[in-house]
Amino acid sequence: MGFALSYKTGCSTCNQSSGNMLDFKCTQCSSPLDFKVDFSFDQSKIRSQDYSLWRYANFFPYVNENDIVTLGEGWTPLVKFTDNLFFKLESLNPTGSFKDRGSTTLISALHEQVKKQRGYIAEDSSGNAGASIAAYSARAELKAKIYVPENVSGPKINQIKSYGMPVVKVAGSRSQVAQKAQQPEKGKFYVGHIYHPLFRDGIRTLAYEIAEQLNWKTPERVYLPVSAGTLLLGVISGFKHLANSGIIKAMPKIVACQTKQVSPLYHRIKRLNYRPPTKITSKADALVSTNPPLLDLMIREIQEIHGDVEIADENEILNAFTELAHKGFFVEPSSAVAYAAHQKQLKNKKISKTVKTVIALTGHGLKTTLAPASNRERGLDLRLPRAFS
Ligand SMILES: [Zn+2]
């Protein structure tokens, strides 16, 4: 069985190890668990004919081949935007966001075990992860109860419900949603994507793909939007694995990008005081973790790899969202935060256009309720190029 394969998660703080795939935090100290990647990356073990993230199946020893639950996730396009800037189109994953990388590993690893115990899984999410877990549960014929904040936008709720999974709306903060999802109930297995190490672990594949698609020459900088931290920690873990295995020469500079409103990581790294707003009004409505449970882990990892942090304000986010769409890349405002941060660093001359950069465009624009503001309002220059006039 999948869980009897090489499966070693351990506490990220104390040395307690866990052999139970359904554990989502340390039984000793309640800290997050980590999957320990204690084997080398080996290019000859890539299944080069598989054009999904399962081309890297050999680096996920806890998933049994016959248990893989897939919707064709991963191996998303890496598109050259300008000479040295590439977009990784995570928005083209099956449910429209990068979260499918985590759902496929998590659900593949434990669906048989949960079904055998006649149970169901519980997940808490601000939208994208809920939709993703719902889709992969549907594919696995597993029941999933999705707990969401009451203000989740229309398209995401519709998407979750369309997969046939029950949705529980919870009032209050993001942490209160998590608490409610974790409340024990008969048959419930809480596998929240923020806590469960095997969700985060699937995101390692994003780093593998970026490296492979660039012919194993890593970019100098990688920009990621950051809220709960699963994307950040997964990508760092993947690049570290490649570096420790001697596949890449150096780690890229990973840039964690946050909104001005929700920026606990930025503030901690910069040693600034952070006071979250009483109500989050940011257009980047998927970035809502003002007090993420993985914060200490994120700080440790960013510092260890000498990563960078950046924030974008509402104007910068809206401009980035609009600029991307006007170039044909329709993404969620939350995804535009990474591009906004990149543009800000260019403008402030922190970086130059010669720096080879990858920005993850994490979620599809069809998921947003944000209407395009009138162009005049934004002062955009819409004059036609001379050839058209
Ligand atoms: Zn512990």
Tab-separated table of C-alpha atoms and ligand atoms in Angstrom:
chain	number	residue	atom	x	y	z
A	1	MET	CA	0.000	0.000	0.000
A	2	GLY	CA	1.048	3.559	-0.584
A	3	PHE	CA	1.544	4.413	3.061
A	4	ALA	CA	3.699	1.347	3.643
A	5	LEU	CA	6.178	2.585	1.042
A	6	SER	CA	9.098	4.715	2.123
A	7	TYR	CA	7.239	7.295	4.157
A	8	LYS	CA	9.089	9.465	6.595
A	9	THR	CA	7.658	12.692	7.808
A	10	GLY	CA	9.151	14.394	10.760
A	11	CYS	CA	8.487	17.415	12.867
A	12	SER	CA	9.906	20.660	11.543
A	13	THR	CA	10.808	21.731	15.098
A	14	CYS	CA	11.498	18.774	17.415
A	15	ASN	CA	12.851	15.400	16.276
A	16	GLN	CA	9.605	13.465	16.526
A	17	SER	CA	8.910	11.378	13.417
A	18	SER	CA	5.548	10.242	12.134
A	19	GLY	CA	4.642	7.039	10.371
A	20	ASN	CA	0.962	7.821	10.058
A	21	MET	CA	0.028	9.394	6.775
A	22	LEU	CA	-3.077	10.935	8.312
A	23	ASP	CA	-1.109	12.936	10.898
A	24	PHE	CA	-1.158	16.596	9.962
A	25	LYS	CA	0.942	17.981	12.812
A	26	CYS	CA	3.544	16.793	15.282
A	27	THR	CA	1.970	14.630	18.000
A	28	GLN	CA	4.579	15.956	20.478
A	29	CYS	CA	4.694	19.726	19.927
A	30	SER	CA	1.992	20.465	17.303
A	31	SER	CA	4.504	22.008	14.870
A	32	PRO	CA	4.073	21.386	11.130
A	33	LEU	CA	5.402	18.104	9.730
A	34	ASP	CA	7.789	17.843	6.789
A	35	PHE	CA	8.378	15.092	4.298
A	36	LYS	CA	12.092	14.323	4.491
A	37	VAL	CA	13.598	14.174	1.004
A	38	ASP	CA	16.501	11.858	1.792
A	39	PHE	CA	17.338	10.542	-1.684
A	40	SER	CA	19.074	12.129	-4.655
A	41	PHE	CA	17.443	13.614	-7.706
A	42	ASP	CA	18.550	11.657	-10.750
A	43	GLN	CA	17.681	12.842	-14.258
A	44	SER	CA	17.723	9.281	-15.612
A	45	LYS	CA	14.733	8.499	-13.370
A	46	ILE	CA	12.479	11.063	-15.072
A	47	ARG	CA	9.725	9.417	-17.123
A	48	SER	CA	10.350	11.586	-20.138
A	49	GLN	CA	7.267	10.357	-22.015
A	50	ASP	CA	4.898	11.470	-19.253
A	51	TYR	CA	3.825	15.078	-19.795
A	52	SER	CA	2.329	15.610	-16.348
A	53	LEU	CA	4.063	16.160	-13.036
A	54	TRP	CA	4.052	12.376	-12.661
A	55	ARG	CA	7.075	12.351	-14.931
A	56	TYR	CA	8.765	12.808	-11.511
A	57	ALA	CA	6.852	9.913	-9.887
A	58	ASN	CA	10.114	8.247	-8.884
A	59	PHE	CA	10.804	11.101	-6.479
A	60	PHE	CA	7.527	10.539	-4.613
A	61	PRO	CA	8.186	7.205	-2.894
A	62	TYR	CA	5.045	7.399	-0.758
A	63	VAL	CA	2.728	7.135	-3.748
A	64	ASN	CA	2.009	3.695	-5.105
A	65	GLU	CA	1.863	3.674	-8.910
A	66	ASN	CA	-1.616	2.105	-8.941
A	67	ASP	CA	-2.986	4.687	-6.506
A	68	ILE	CA	-2.121	7.789	-8.560
A	69	VAL	CA	-5.111	10.112	-8.902
A	70	THR	CA	-4.462	12.440	-11.805
A	71	LEU	CA	-6.305	14.991	-13.902
A	72	GLY	CA	-3.261	15.751	-16.050
A	73	GLU	CA	-1.698	18.352	-13.731
A	74	GLY	CA	1.775	19.797	-14.043
A	75	TRP	CA	4.233	20.223	-16.917
A	76	THR	CA	2.642	23.621	-17.432
A	77	PRO	CA	4.072	25.926	-20.108
A	78	LEU	CA	7.033	28.153	-19.325
A	79	VAL	CA	6.472	31.100	-21.638
A	80	LYS	CA	9.079	33.659	-22.567
A	81	PHE	CA	7.579	37.107	-21.933
A	82	THR	CA	10.592	39.306	-22.625
A	83	ASP	CA	14.261	38.465	-23.230
A	84	ASN	CA	14.982	37.357	-19.682
A	85	LEU	CA	11.537	37.067	-18.126
A	86	PHE	CA	9.514	33.846	-18.194
A	87	PHE	CA	6.009	33.113	-16.930
A	88	LYS	CA	5.210	29.680	-15.534
A	89	LEU	CA	1.536	29.228	-16.368
A	90	GLU	CA	0.284	27.462	-13.269
A	91	SER	CA	-3.138	28.871	-14.074
A	92	LEU	CA	-3.373	26.156	-16.756
A	93	ASN	CA	-3.529	23.305	-14.270
A	94	PRO	CA	-6.780	21.241	-14.333
A	95	THR	CA	-8.650	23.298	-11.720
A	96	GLY	CA	-7.023	26.582	-12.687
A	97	SER	CA	-4.306	26.911	-10.044
A	98	PHE	CA	-0.973	25.523	-8.819
A	99	LYS	CA	-2.785	23.796	-5.972
A	100	ASP	CA	-3.356	20.756	-8.181
A	101	ARG	CA	0.284	19.804	-7.639
A	102	GLY	CA	-0.406	19.331	-3.945
A	103	SER	CA	-3.819	17.753	-4.358
A	104	THR	CA	-2.572	15.058	-6.691
A	105	THR	CA	0.188	13.915	-4.309
A	106	LEU	CA	-1.953	14.225	-1.173
A	107	ILE	CA	-5.028	12.461	-2.546
A	108	SER	CA	-2.989	9.818	-4.366
A	109	ALA	CA	-1.159	9.021	-1.129
A	110	LEU	CA	-4.129	8.597	1.163
A	111	HIS	CA	-7.426	8.035	-0.663
A	112	GLU	CA	-7.314	4.248	-0.291
A	113	GLN	CA	-6.598	4.483	3.413
A	114	VAL	CA	-9.466	6.912	4.059
A	115	LYS	CA	-11.896	4.882	1.965
A	116	LYS	CA	-10.929	1.697	3.775
A	117	GLN	CA	-11.924	3.367	7.035
A	118	ARG	CA	-15.178	4.557	5.439
A	119	GLY	CA	-14.144	8.105	6.187
A	120	TYR	CA	-14.163	11.424	4.414
A	121	ILE	CA	-11.622	14.214	4.287
A	122	ALA	CA	-11.942	17.792	5.482
A	123	GLU	CA	-10.121	20.749	4.004
A	124	ASP	CA	-10.152	24.472	4.754
A	125	SER	CA	-9.399	26.924	1.988
A	126	SER	CA	-9.946	30.431	0.721
A	127	GLY	CA	-11.032	28.967	-2.599
A	128	ASN	CA	-8.397	27.559	-4.934
A	129	ALA	CA	-7.193	24.741	-2.701
A	130	GLY	CA	-10.806	23.872	-1.885
A	131	ALA	CA	-11.648	23.616	-5.579
A	132	SER	CA	-8.562	21.540	-6.208
A	133	ILE	CA	-9.078	19.116	-3.306
A	134	ALA	CA	-12.742	18.797	-4.329
A	135	ALA	CA	-11.798	17.905	-7.909
A	136	TYR	CA	-9.194	15.294	-6.964
A	137	SER	CA	-11.518	13.801	-4.344
A	138	ALA	CA	-14.208	13.527	-7.006
A	139	ARG	CA	-11.736	11.788	-9.306
A	140	ALA	CA	-10.797	9.393	-6.472
A	141	GLU	CA	-14.457	8.811	-5.537
A	142	LEU	CA	-13.721	10.143	-2.082
A	143	LYS	CA	-15.941	12.524	-0.121
A	144	ALA	CA	-14.440	15.877	0.857
A	145	LYS	CA	-16.021	18.540	3.041
A	146	ILE	CA	-14.632	21.972	2.169
A	147	TYR	CA	-14.629	24.735	4.797
A	148	VAL	CA	-14.366	28.239	3.337
A	149	PRO	CA	-14.454	31.816	4.642
A	150	GLU	CA	-17.890	33.343	4.142
A	151	ASN	CA	-16.571	35.973	1.702
A	152	VAL	CA	-15.125	33.569	-0.888
A	153	SER	CA	-15.818	34.847	-4.384
A	154	GLY	CA	-18.584	33.444	-6.590
A	155	PRO	CA	-16.671	31.476	-9.229
A	156	LYS	CA	-14.617	29.552	-6.668
A	157	ILE	CA	-17.637	28.484	-4.643
A	158	ASN	CA	-19.406	27.438	-7.823
A	159	GLN	CA	-16.392	25.429	-8.836
A	160	ILE	CA	-16.166	23.573	-5.504
A	161	LYS	CA	-19.892	22.824	-5.525
A	162	SER	CA	-19.799	21.705	-9.142
A	163	TYR	CA	-17.419	18.890	-8.203
A	164	GLY	CA	-20.241	17.672	-5.964
A	165	MET	CA	-18.602	18.341	-2.614
A	166	PRO	CA	-20.339	19.869	0.425
A	167	VAL	CA	-19.208	23.389	1.328
A	168	VAL	CA	-19.294	24.811	4.852
A	169	LYS	CA	-19.088	28.607	5.063
A	170	VAL	CA	-17.463	29.872	8.258
A	171	ALA	CA	-17.655	33.427	9.579
A	172	GLY	CA	-14.613	35.092	11.096
A	173	SER	CA	-10.899	34.973	10.423
A	174	ARG	CA	-9.011	32.493	8.279
A	175	SER	CA	-7.790	30.755	11.482
A	176	GLN	CA	-11.371	30.298	12.628
A	177	VAL	CA	-12.151	28.514	9.358
A	178	ALA	CA	-9.223	26.166	10.000
A	179	GLN	CA	-10.349	25.532	13.587
A	180	LYS	CA	-13.822	24.596	12.427
A	181	ALA	CA	-12.440	22.211	9.797
A	182	GLN	CA	-10.224	20.527	12.385
A	183	GLN	CA	-13.061	19.943	14.858
A	184	PRO	CA	-13.339	16.163	15.248
A	185	GLU	CA	-16.409	14.508	13.748
A	186	LYS	CA	-17.209	10.892	13.097
A	187	GLY	CA	-15.383	9.623	10.008
A	188	LYS	CA	-13.612	12.929	9.418
A	189	PHE	CA	-9.943	13.014	8.462
A	190	TYR	CA	-8.607	16.520	8.443
A	191	VAL	CA	-6.020	16.868	5.670
A	192	GLY	CA	-5.894	20.661	5.396
A	193	HIS	CA	-3.544	21.614	2.586
A	194	ILE	CA	-1.699	24.144	4.734
A	195	TYR	CA	-0.827	21.636	7.416
A	196	HIS	CA	-0.547	18.350	5.624
A	197	PRO	CA	3.073	17.755	4.559
A	198	LEU	CA	2.154	15.740	1.476
A	199	PHE	CA	0.250	18.616	-0.100
A	200	ARG	CA	3.184	20.990	0.216
A	201	ASP	CA	5.512	18.253	-0.930
A	202	GLY	CA	3.804	17.922	-4.324
A	203	ILE	CA	4.836	21.489	-5.086
A	204	ARG	CA	8.469	20.374	-5.285
A	205	THR	CA	7.604	19.459	-8.881
A	206	LEU	CA	7.228	23.117	-9.799
A	207	ALA	CA	10.941	23.648	-9.142
A	208	TYR	CA	11.847	20.503	-11.090
A	209	GLU	CA	9.824	21.696	-14.077
A	210	ILE	CA	11.305	25.191	-14.109
A	211	ALA	CA	14.806	23.720	-14.013
A	212	GLU	CA	14.104	21.066	-16.646
A	213	GLN	CA	12.305	23.480	-18.979
A	214	LEU	CA	15.323	25.800	-18.796
A	215	ASN	CA	17.610	22.896	-19.635
A	216	TRP	CA	18.775	22.588	-16.007
A	217	LYS	CA	20.073	26.136	-15.965
A	218	THR	CA	18.248	27.802	-13.108
A	219	PRO	CA	16.931	31.331	-13.347
A	220	GLU	CA	18.535	33.954	-11.137
A	221	ARG	CA	15.252	34.992	-9.537
A	222	VAL	CA	11.869	33.279	-8.988
A	223	TYR	CA	8.868	35.384	-7.889
A	224	LEU	CA	6.000	33.714	-6.018
A	225	PRO	CA	2.859	35.110	-4.398
A	226	VAL	CA	2.826	34.040	-0.748
A	227	SER	CA	-0.029	33.631	1.714
A	228	ALA	CA	-0.129	30.382	3.710
A	229	GLY	CA	3.293	29.411	2.384
A	230	THR	CA	2.706	26.075	0.659
A	231	LEU	CA	3.905	27.363	-2.715
A	232	LEU	CA	6.978	29.032	-1.240
A	233	LEU	CA	8.024	26.069	0.900
A	234	GLY	CA	7.340	23.538	-1.852
A	235	VAL	CA	9.371	25.435	-4.440
A	236	ILE	CA	12.266	25.971	-2.015
A	237	SER	CA	12.240	22.271	-1.169
A	238	GLY	CA	12.392	21.350	-4.882
A	239	PHE	CA	15.282	23.667	-5.704
A	240	LYS	CA	17.154	22.584	-2.574
A	241	HIS	CA	16.733	18.987	-3.658
A	242	LEU	CA	18.194	19.769	-7.090
A	243	ALA	CA	21.076	21.758	-5.590
A	244	ASN	CA	21.891	19.124	-2.962
A	245	SER	CA	21.861	16.462	-5.689
A	246	GLY	CA	24.331	18.466	-7.770
A	247	ILE	CA	21.824	18.934	-10.628
A	248	ILE	CA	21.894	22.736	-10.452
A	249	LYS	CA	24.905	24.851	-9.547
A	250	ALA	CA	23.172	27.368	-7.334
A	251	MET	CA	19.810	28.140	-5.788
A	252	PRO	CA	17.830	30.867	-7.536
A	253	LYS	CA	16.971	33.885	-5.425
A	254	ILE	CA	13.402	33.099	-4.350
A	255	VAL	CA	11.283	36.223	-3.859
A	256	ALA	CA	8.234	35.877	-1.593
A	257	CYS	CA	5.652	38.453	-2.732
A	258	GLN	CA	2.831	39.667	-0.493
A	259	THR	CA	0.164	42.320	-0.470
A	260	LYS	CA	0.725	45.338	1.723
A	261	GLN	CA	-2.355	44.334	3.720
A	262	VAL	CA	-1.391	40.721	4.291
A	263	SER	CA	2.372	40.647	4.726
A	264	PRO	CA	3.361	38.919	7.984
A	265	LEU	CA	6.357	37.220	6.323
A	266	TYR	CA	7.654	40.436	4.769
A	267	HIS	CA	7.419	42.250	8.068
A	268	ARG	CA	9.119	39.513	10.075
A	269	ILE	CA	12.004	39.221	7.604
A	270	LYS	CA	12.428	42.997	7.562
A	271	ARG	CA	12.126	43.067	11.376
A	272	LEU	CA	9.206	45.452	11.179
A	273	ASN	CA	6.099	45.480	13.308
A	274	TYR	CA	3.071	44.018	11.505
A	275	ARG	CA	-0.468	44.905	12.405
A	276	PRO	CA	-3.008	43.099	10.204
A	277	PRO	CA	-6.067	45.087	9.059
A	278	THR	CA	-9.294	44.389	10.922
A	279	LYS	CA	-10.892	43.577	7.583
A	280	ILE	CA	-8.967	42.512	4.491
A	281	THR	CA	-10.165	44.463	1.476
A	282	SER	CA	-7.361	43.621	-0.969
A	283	LYS	CA	-8.217	42.700	-4.547
A	284	ALA	CA	-5.794	39.828	-4.059
A	285	ASP	CA	-8.491	37.872	-2.244
A	286	ALA	CA	-6.652	34.548	-2.214
A	287	LEU	CA	-3.873	35.987	-0.052
A	288	VAL	CA	-5.566	36.149	3.345
A	289	SER	CA	-3.251	34.469	5.873
A	290	THR	CA	-2.431	37.245	8.326
A	291	ASN	CA	-1.099	34.721	10.853
A	292	PRO	CA	-0.047	31.651	8.835
A	293	PRO	CA	0.732	28.484	10.813
A	294	LEU	CA	3.802	27.922	8.612
A	295	LEU	CA	5.252	31.387	9.274
A	296	ASP	CA	8.215	30.275	11.400
A	297	LEU	CA	9.067	27.601	8.868
A	298	MET	CA	8.899	30.144	6.015
A	299	ILE	CA	11.194	32.540	7.868
A	300	ARG	CA	13.710	29.792	8.564
A	301	GLU	CA	13.734	28.612	4.952
A	302	ILE	CA	13.893	32.081	3.360
A	303	GLN	CA	16.785	33.017	5.629
A	304	GLU	CA	18.618	29.759	5.007
A	305	ILE	CA	18.567	30.208	1.231
A	306	HIS	CA	19.072	33.993	1.384
A	307	GLY	CA	15.765	34.630	-0.306
A	308	ASP	CA	14.071	37.981	-0.717
A	309	VAL	CA	10.681	39.469	0.209
A	310	GLU	CA	8.630	42.198	-1.450
A	311	ILE	CA	5.208	43.784	-1.028
A	312	ALA	CA	2.823	45.444	-3.461
A	313	ASP	CA	0.068	47.916	-2.675
A	314	GLU	CA	-3.434	47.893	-4.173
A	315	ASN	CA	-2.541	50.237	-7.029
A	316	GLU	CA	0.492	48.209	-7.976
A	317	ILE	CA	-1.575	45.009	-7.905
A	318	LEU	CA	-4.348	46.462	-10.068
A	319	ASN	CA	-1.824	47.821	-12.550
A	320	ALA	CA	-0.030	44.475	-12.718
A	321	PHE	CA	-3.332	42.610	-13.192
A	322	THR	CA	-4.337	44.964	-16.002
A	323	GLU	CA	-0.952	44.998	-17.677
A	324	LEU	CA	-0.769	41.203	-17.696
A	325	ALA	CA	-4.275	40.911	-19.147
A	326	HIS	CA	-3.496	43.525	-21.787
A	327	LYS	CA	-0.620	41.312	-22.859
A	328	GLY	CA	-2.892	38.249	-23.007
A	329	PHE	CA	-2.217	36.766	-19.568
A	330	PHE	CA	-5.506	36.719	-17.687
A	331	VAL	CA	-4.731	35.755	-14.088
A	332	GLU	CA	-6.238	36.210	-10.647
A	333	PRO	CA	-5.363	39.504	-8.966
A	334	SER	CA	-3.619	37.405	-6.292
A	335	SER	CA	-1.322	35.981	-8.959
A	336	ALA	CA	-0.609	39.462	-10.292
A	337	VAL	CA	1.003	40.287	-6.932
A	338	ALA	CA	4.187	38.473	-7.995
A	339	TYR	CA	4.381	40.463	-11.226
A	340	ALA	CA	3.619	43.674	-9.309
A	341	ALA	CA	6.512	42.929	-6.936
A	342	HIS	CA	8.824	42.258	-9.874
A	343	GLN	CA	7.853	45.510	-11.585
A	344	LYS	CA	8.384	47.379	-8.334
A	345	GLN	CA	11.909	45.977	-7.934
A	346	LEU	CA	12.672	46.928	-11.548
A	347	LYS	CA	11.375	50.429	-10.969
A	348	ASN	CA	13.362	50.800	-7.731
A	349	LYS	CA	16.440	49.544	-9.603
A	350	LYS	CA	16.835	46.685	-7.158
A	351	ILE	CA	17.105	44.429	-10.209
A	352	SER	CA	17.745	44.994	-13.899
A	353	LYS	CA	16.099	43.619	-17.032
A	354	THR	CA	19.133	41.424	-17.681
A	355	VAL	CA	18.335	39.215	-14.689
A	356	LYS	CA	16.960	35.870	-15.816
A	357	THR	CA	13.648	35.615	-13.986
A	358	VAL	CA	10.668	33.280	-13.636
A	359	ILE	CA	7.324	34.476	-12.264
A	360	ALA	CA	4.715	31.890	-11.319
A	361	LEU	CA	1.273	32.919	-12.583
A	362	THR	CA	-0.570	30.840	-10.039
A	363	GLY	CA	-4.300	31.162	-10.703
A	364	HIS	CA	-6.629	31.677	-13.650
A	365	GLY	CA	-8.364	35.010	-14.276
A	366	LEU	CA	-11.716	33.273	-14.774
A	367	LYS	CA	-11.723	32.770	-11.005
A	368	THR	CA	-11.888	36.480	-10.245
A	369	THR	CA	-14.917	38.677	-9.707
A	370	LEU	CA	-12.837	41.791	-10.346
A	371	ALA	CA	-14.295	43.734	-13.273
A	372	PRO	CA	-11.948	45.589	-15.602
A	373	ALA	CA	-11.963	49.254	-14.605
A	374	SER	CA	-12.322	51.696	-17.461
A	375	ASN	CA	-9.034	52.329	-19.185
A	376	ARG	CA	-9.284	56.073	-18.874
A	377	GLU	CA	-9.655	55.712	-15.113
A	378	ARG	CA	-6.343	53.986	-15.052
A	379	GLY	CA	-4.609	56.433	-17.364
A	380	LEU	CA	-3.502	53.698	-19.739
A	381	ASP	CA	-2.264	54.629	-23.161
A	382	LEU	CA	-4.446	52.763	-25.619
A	383	ARG	CA	-3.378	54.556	-28.781
A	384	LEU	CA	-2.895	52.114	-31.612
A	385	PRO	CA	0.631	51.414	-32.793
A	386	ARG	CA	1.470	53.438	-35.913
A	387	ALA	CA	1.013	50.470	-38.241
A	388	PHE	CA	-2.689	50.293	-37.304
A	389	SER	CA	-3.554	53.976	-37.479
B	1	ZN	ZN	7.457	18.350	17.209
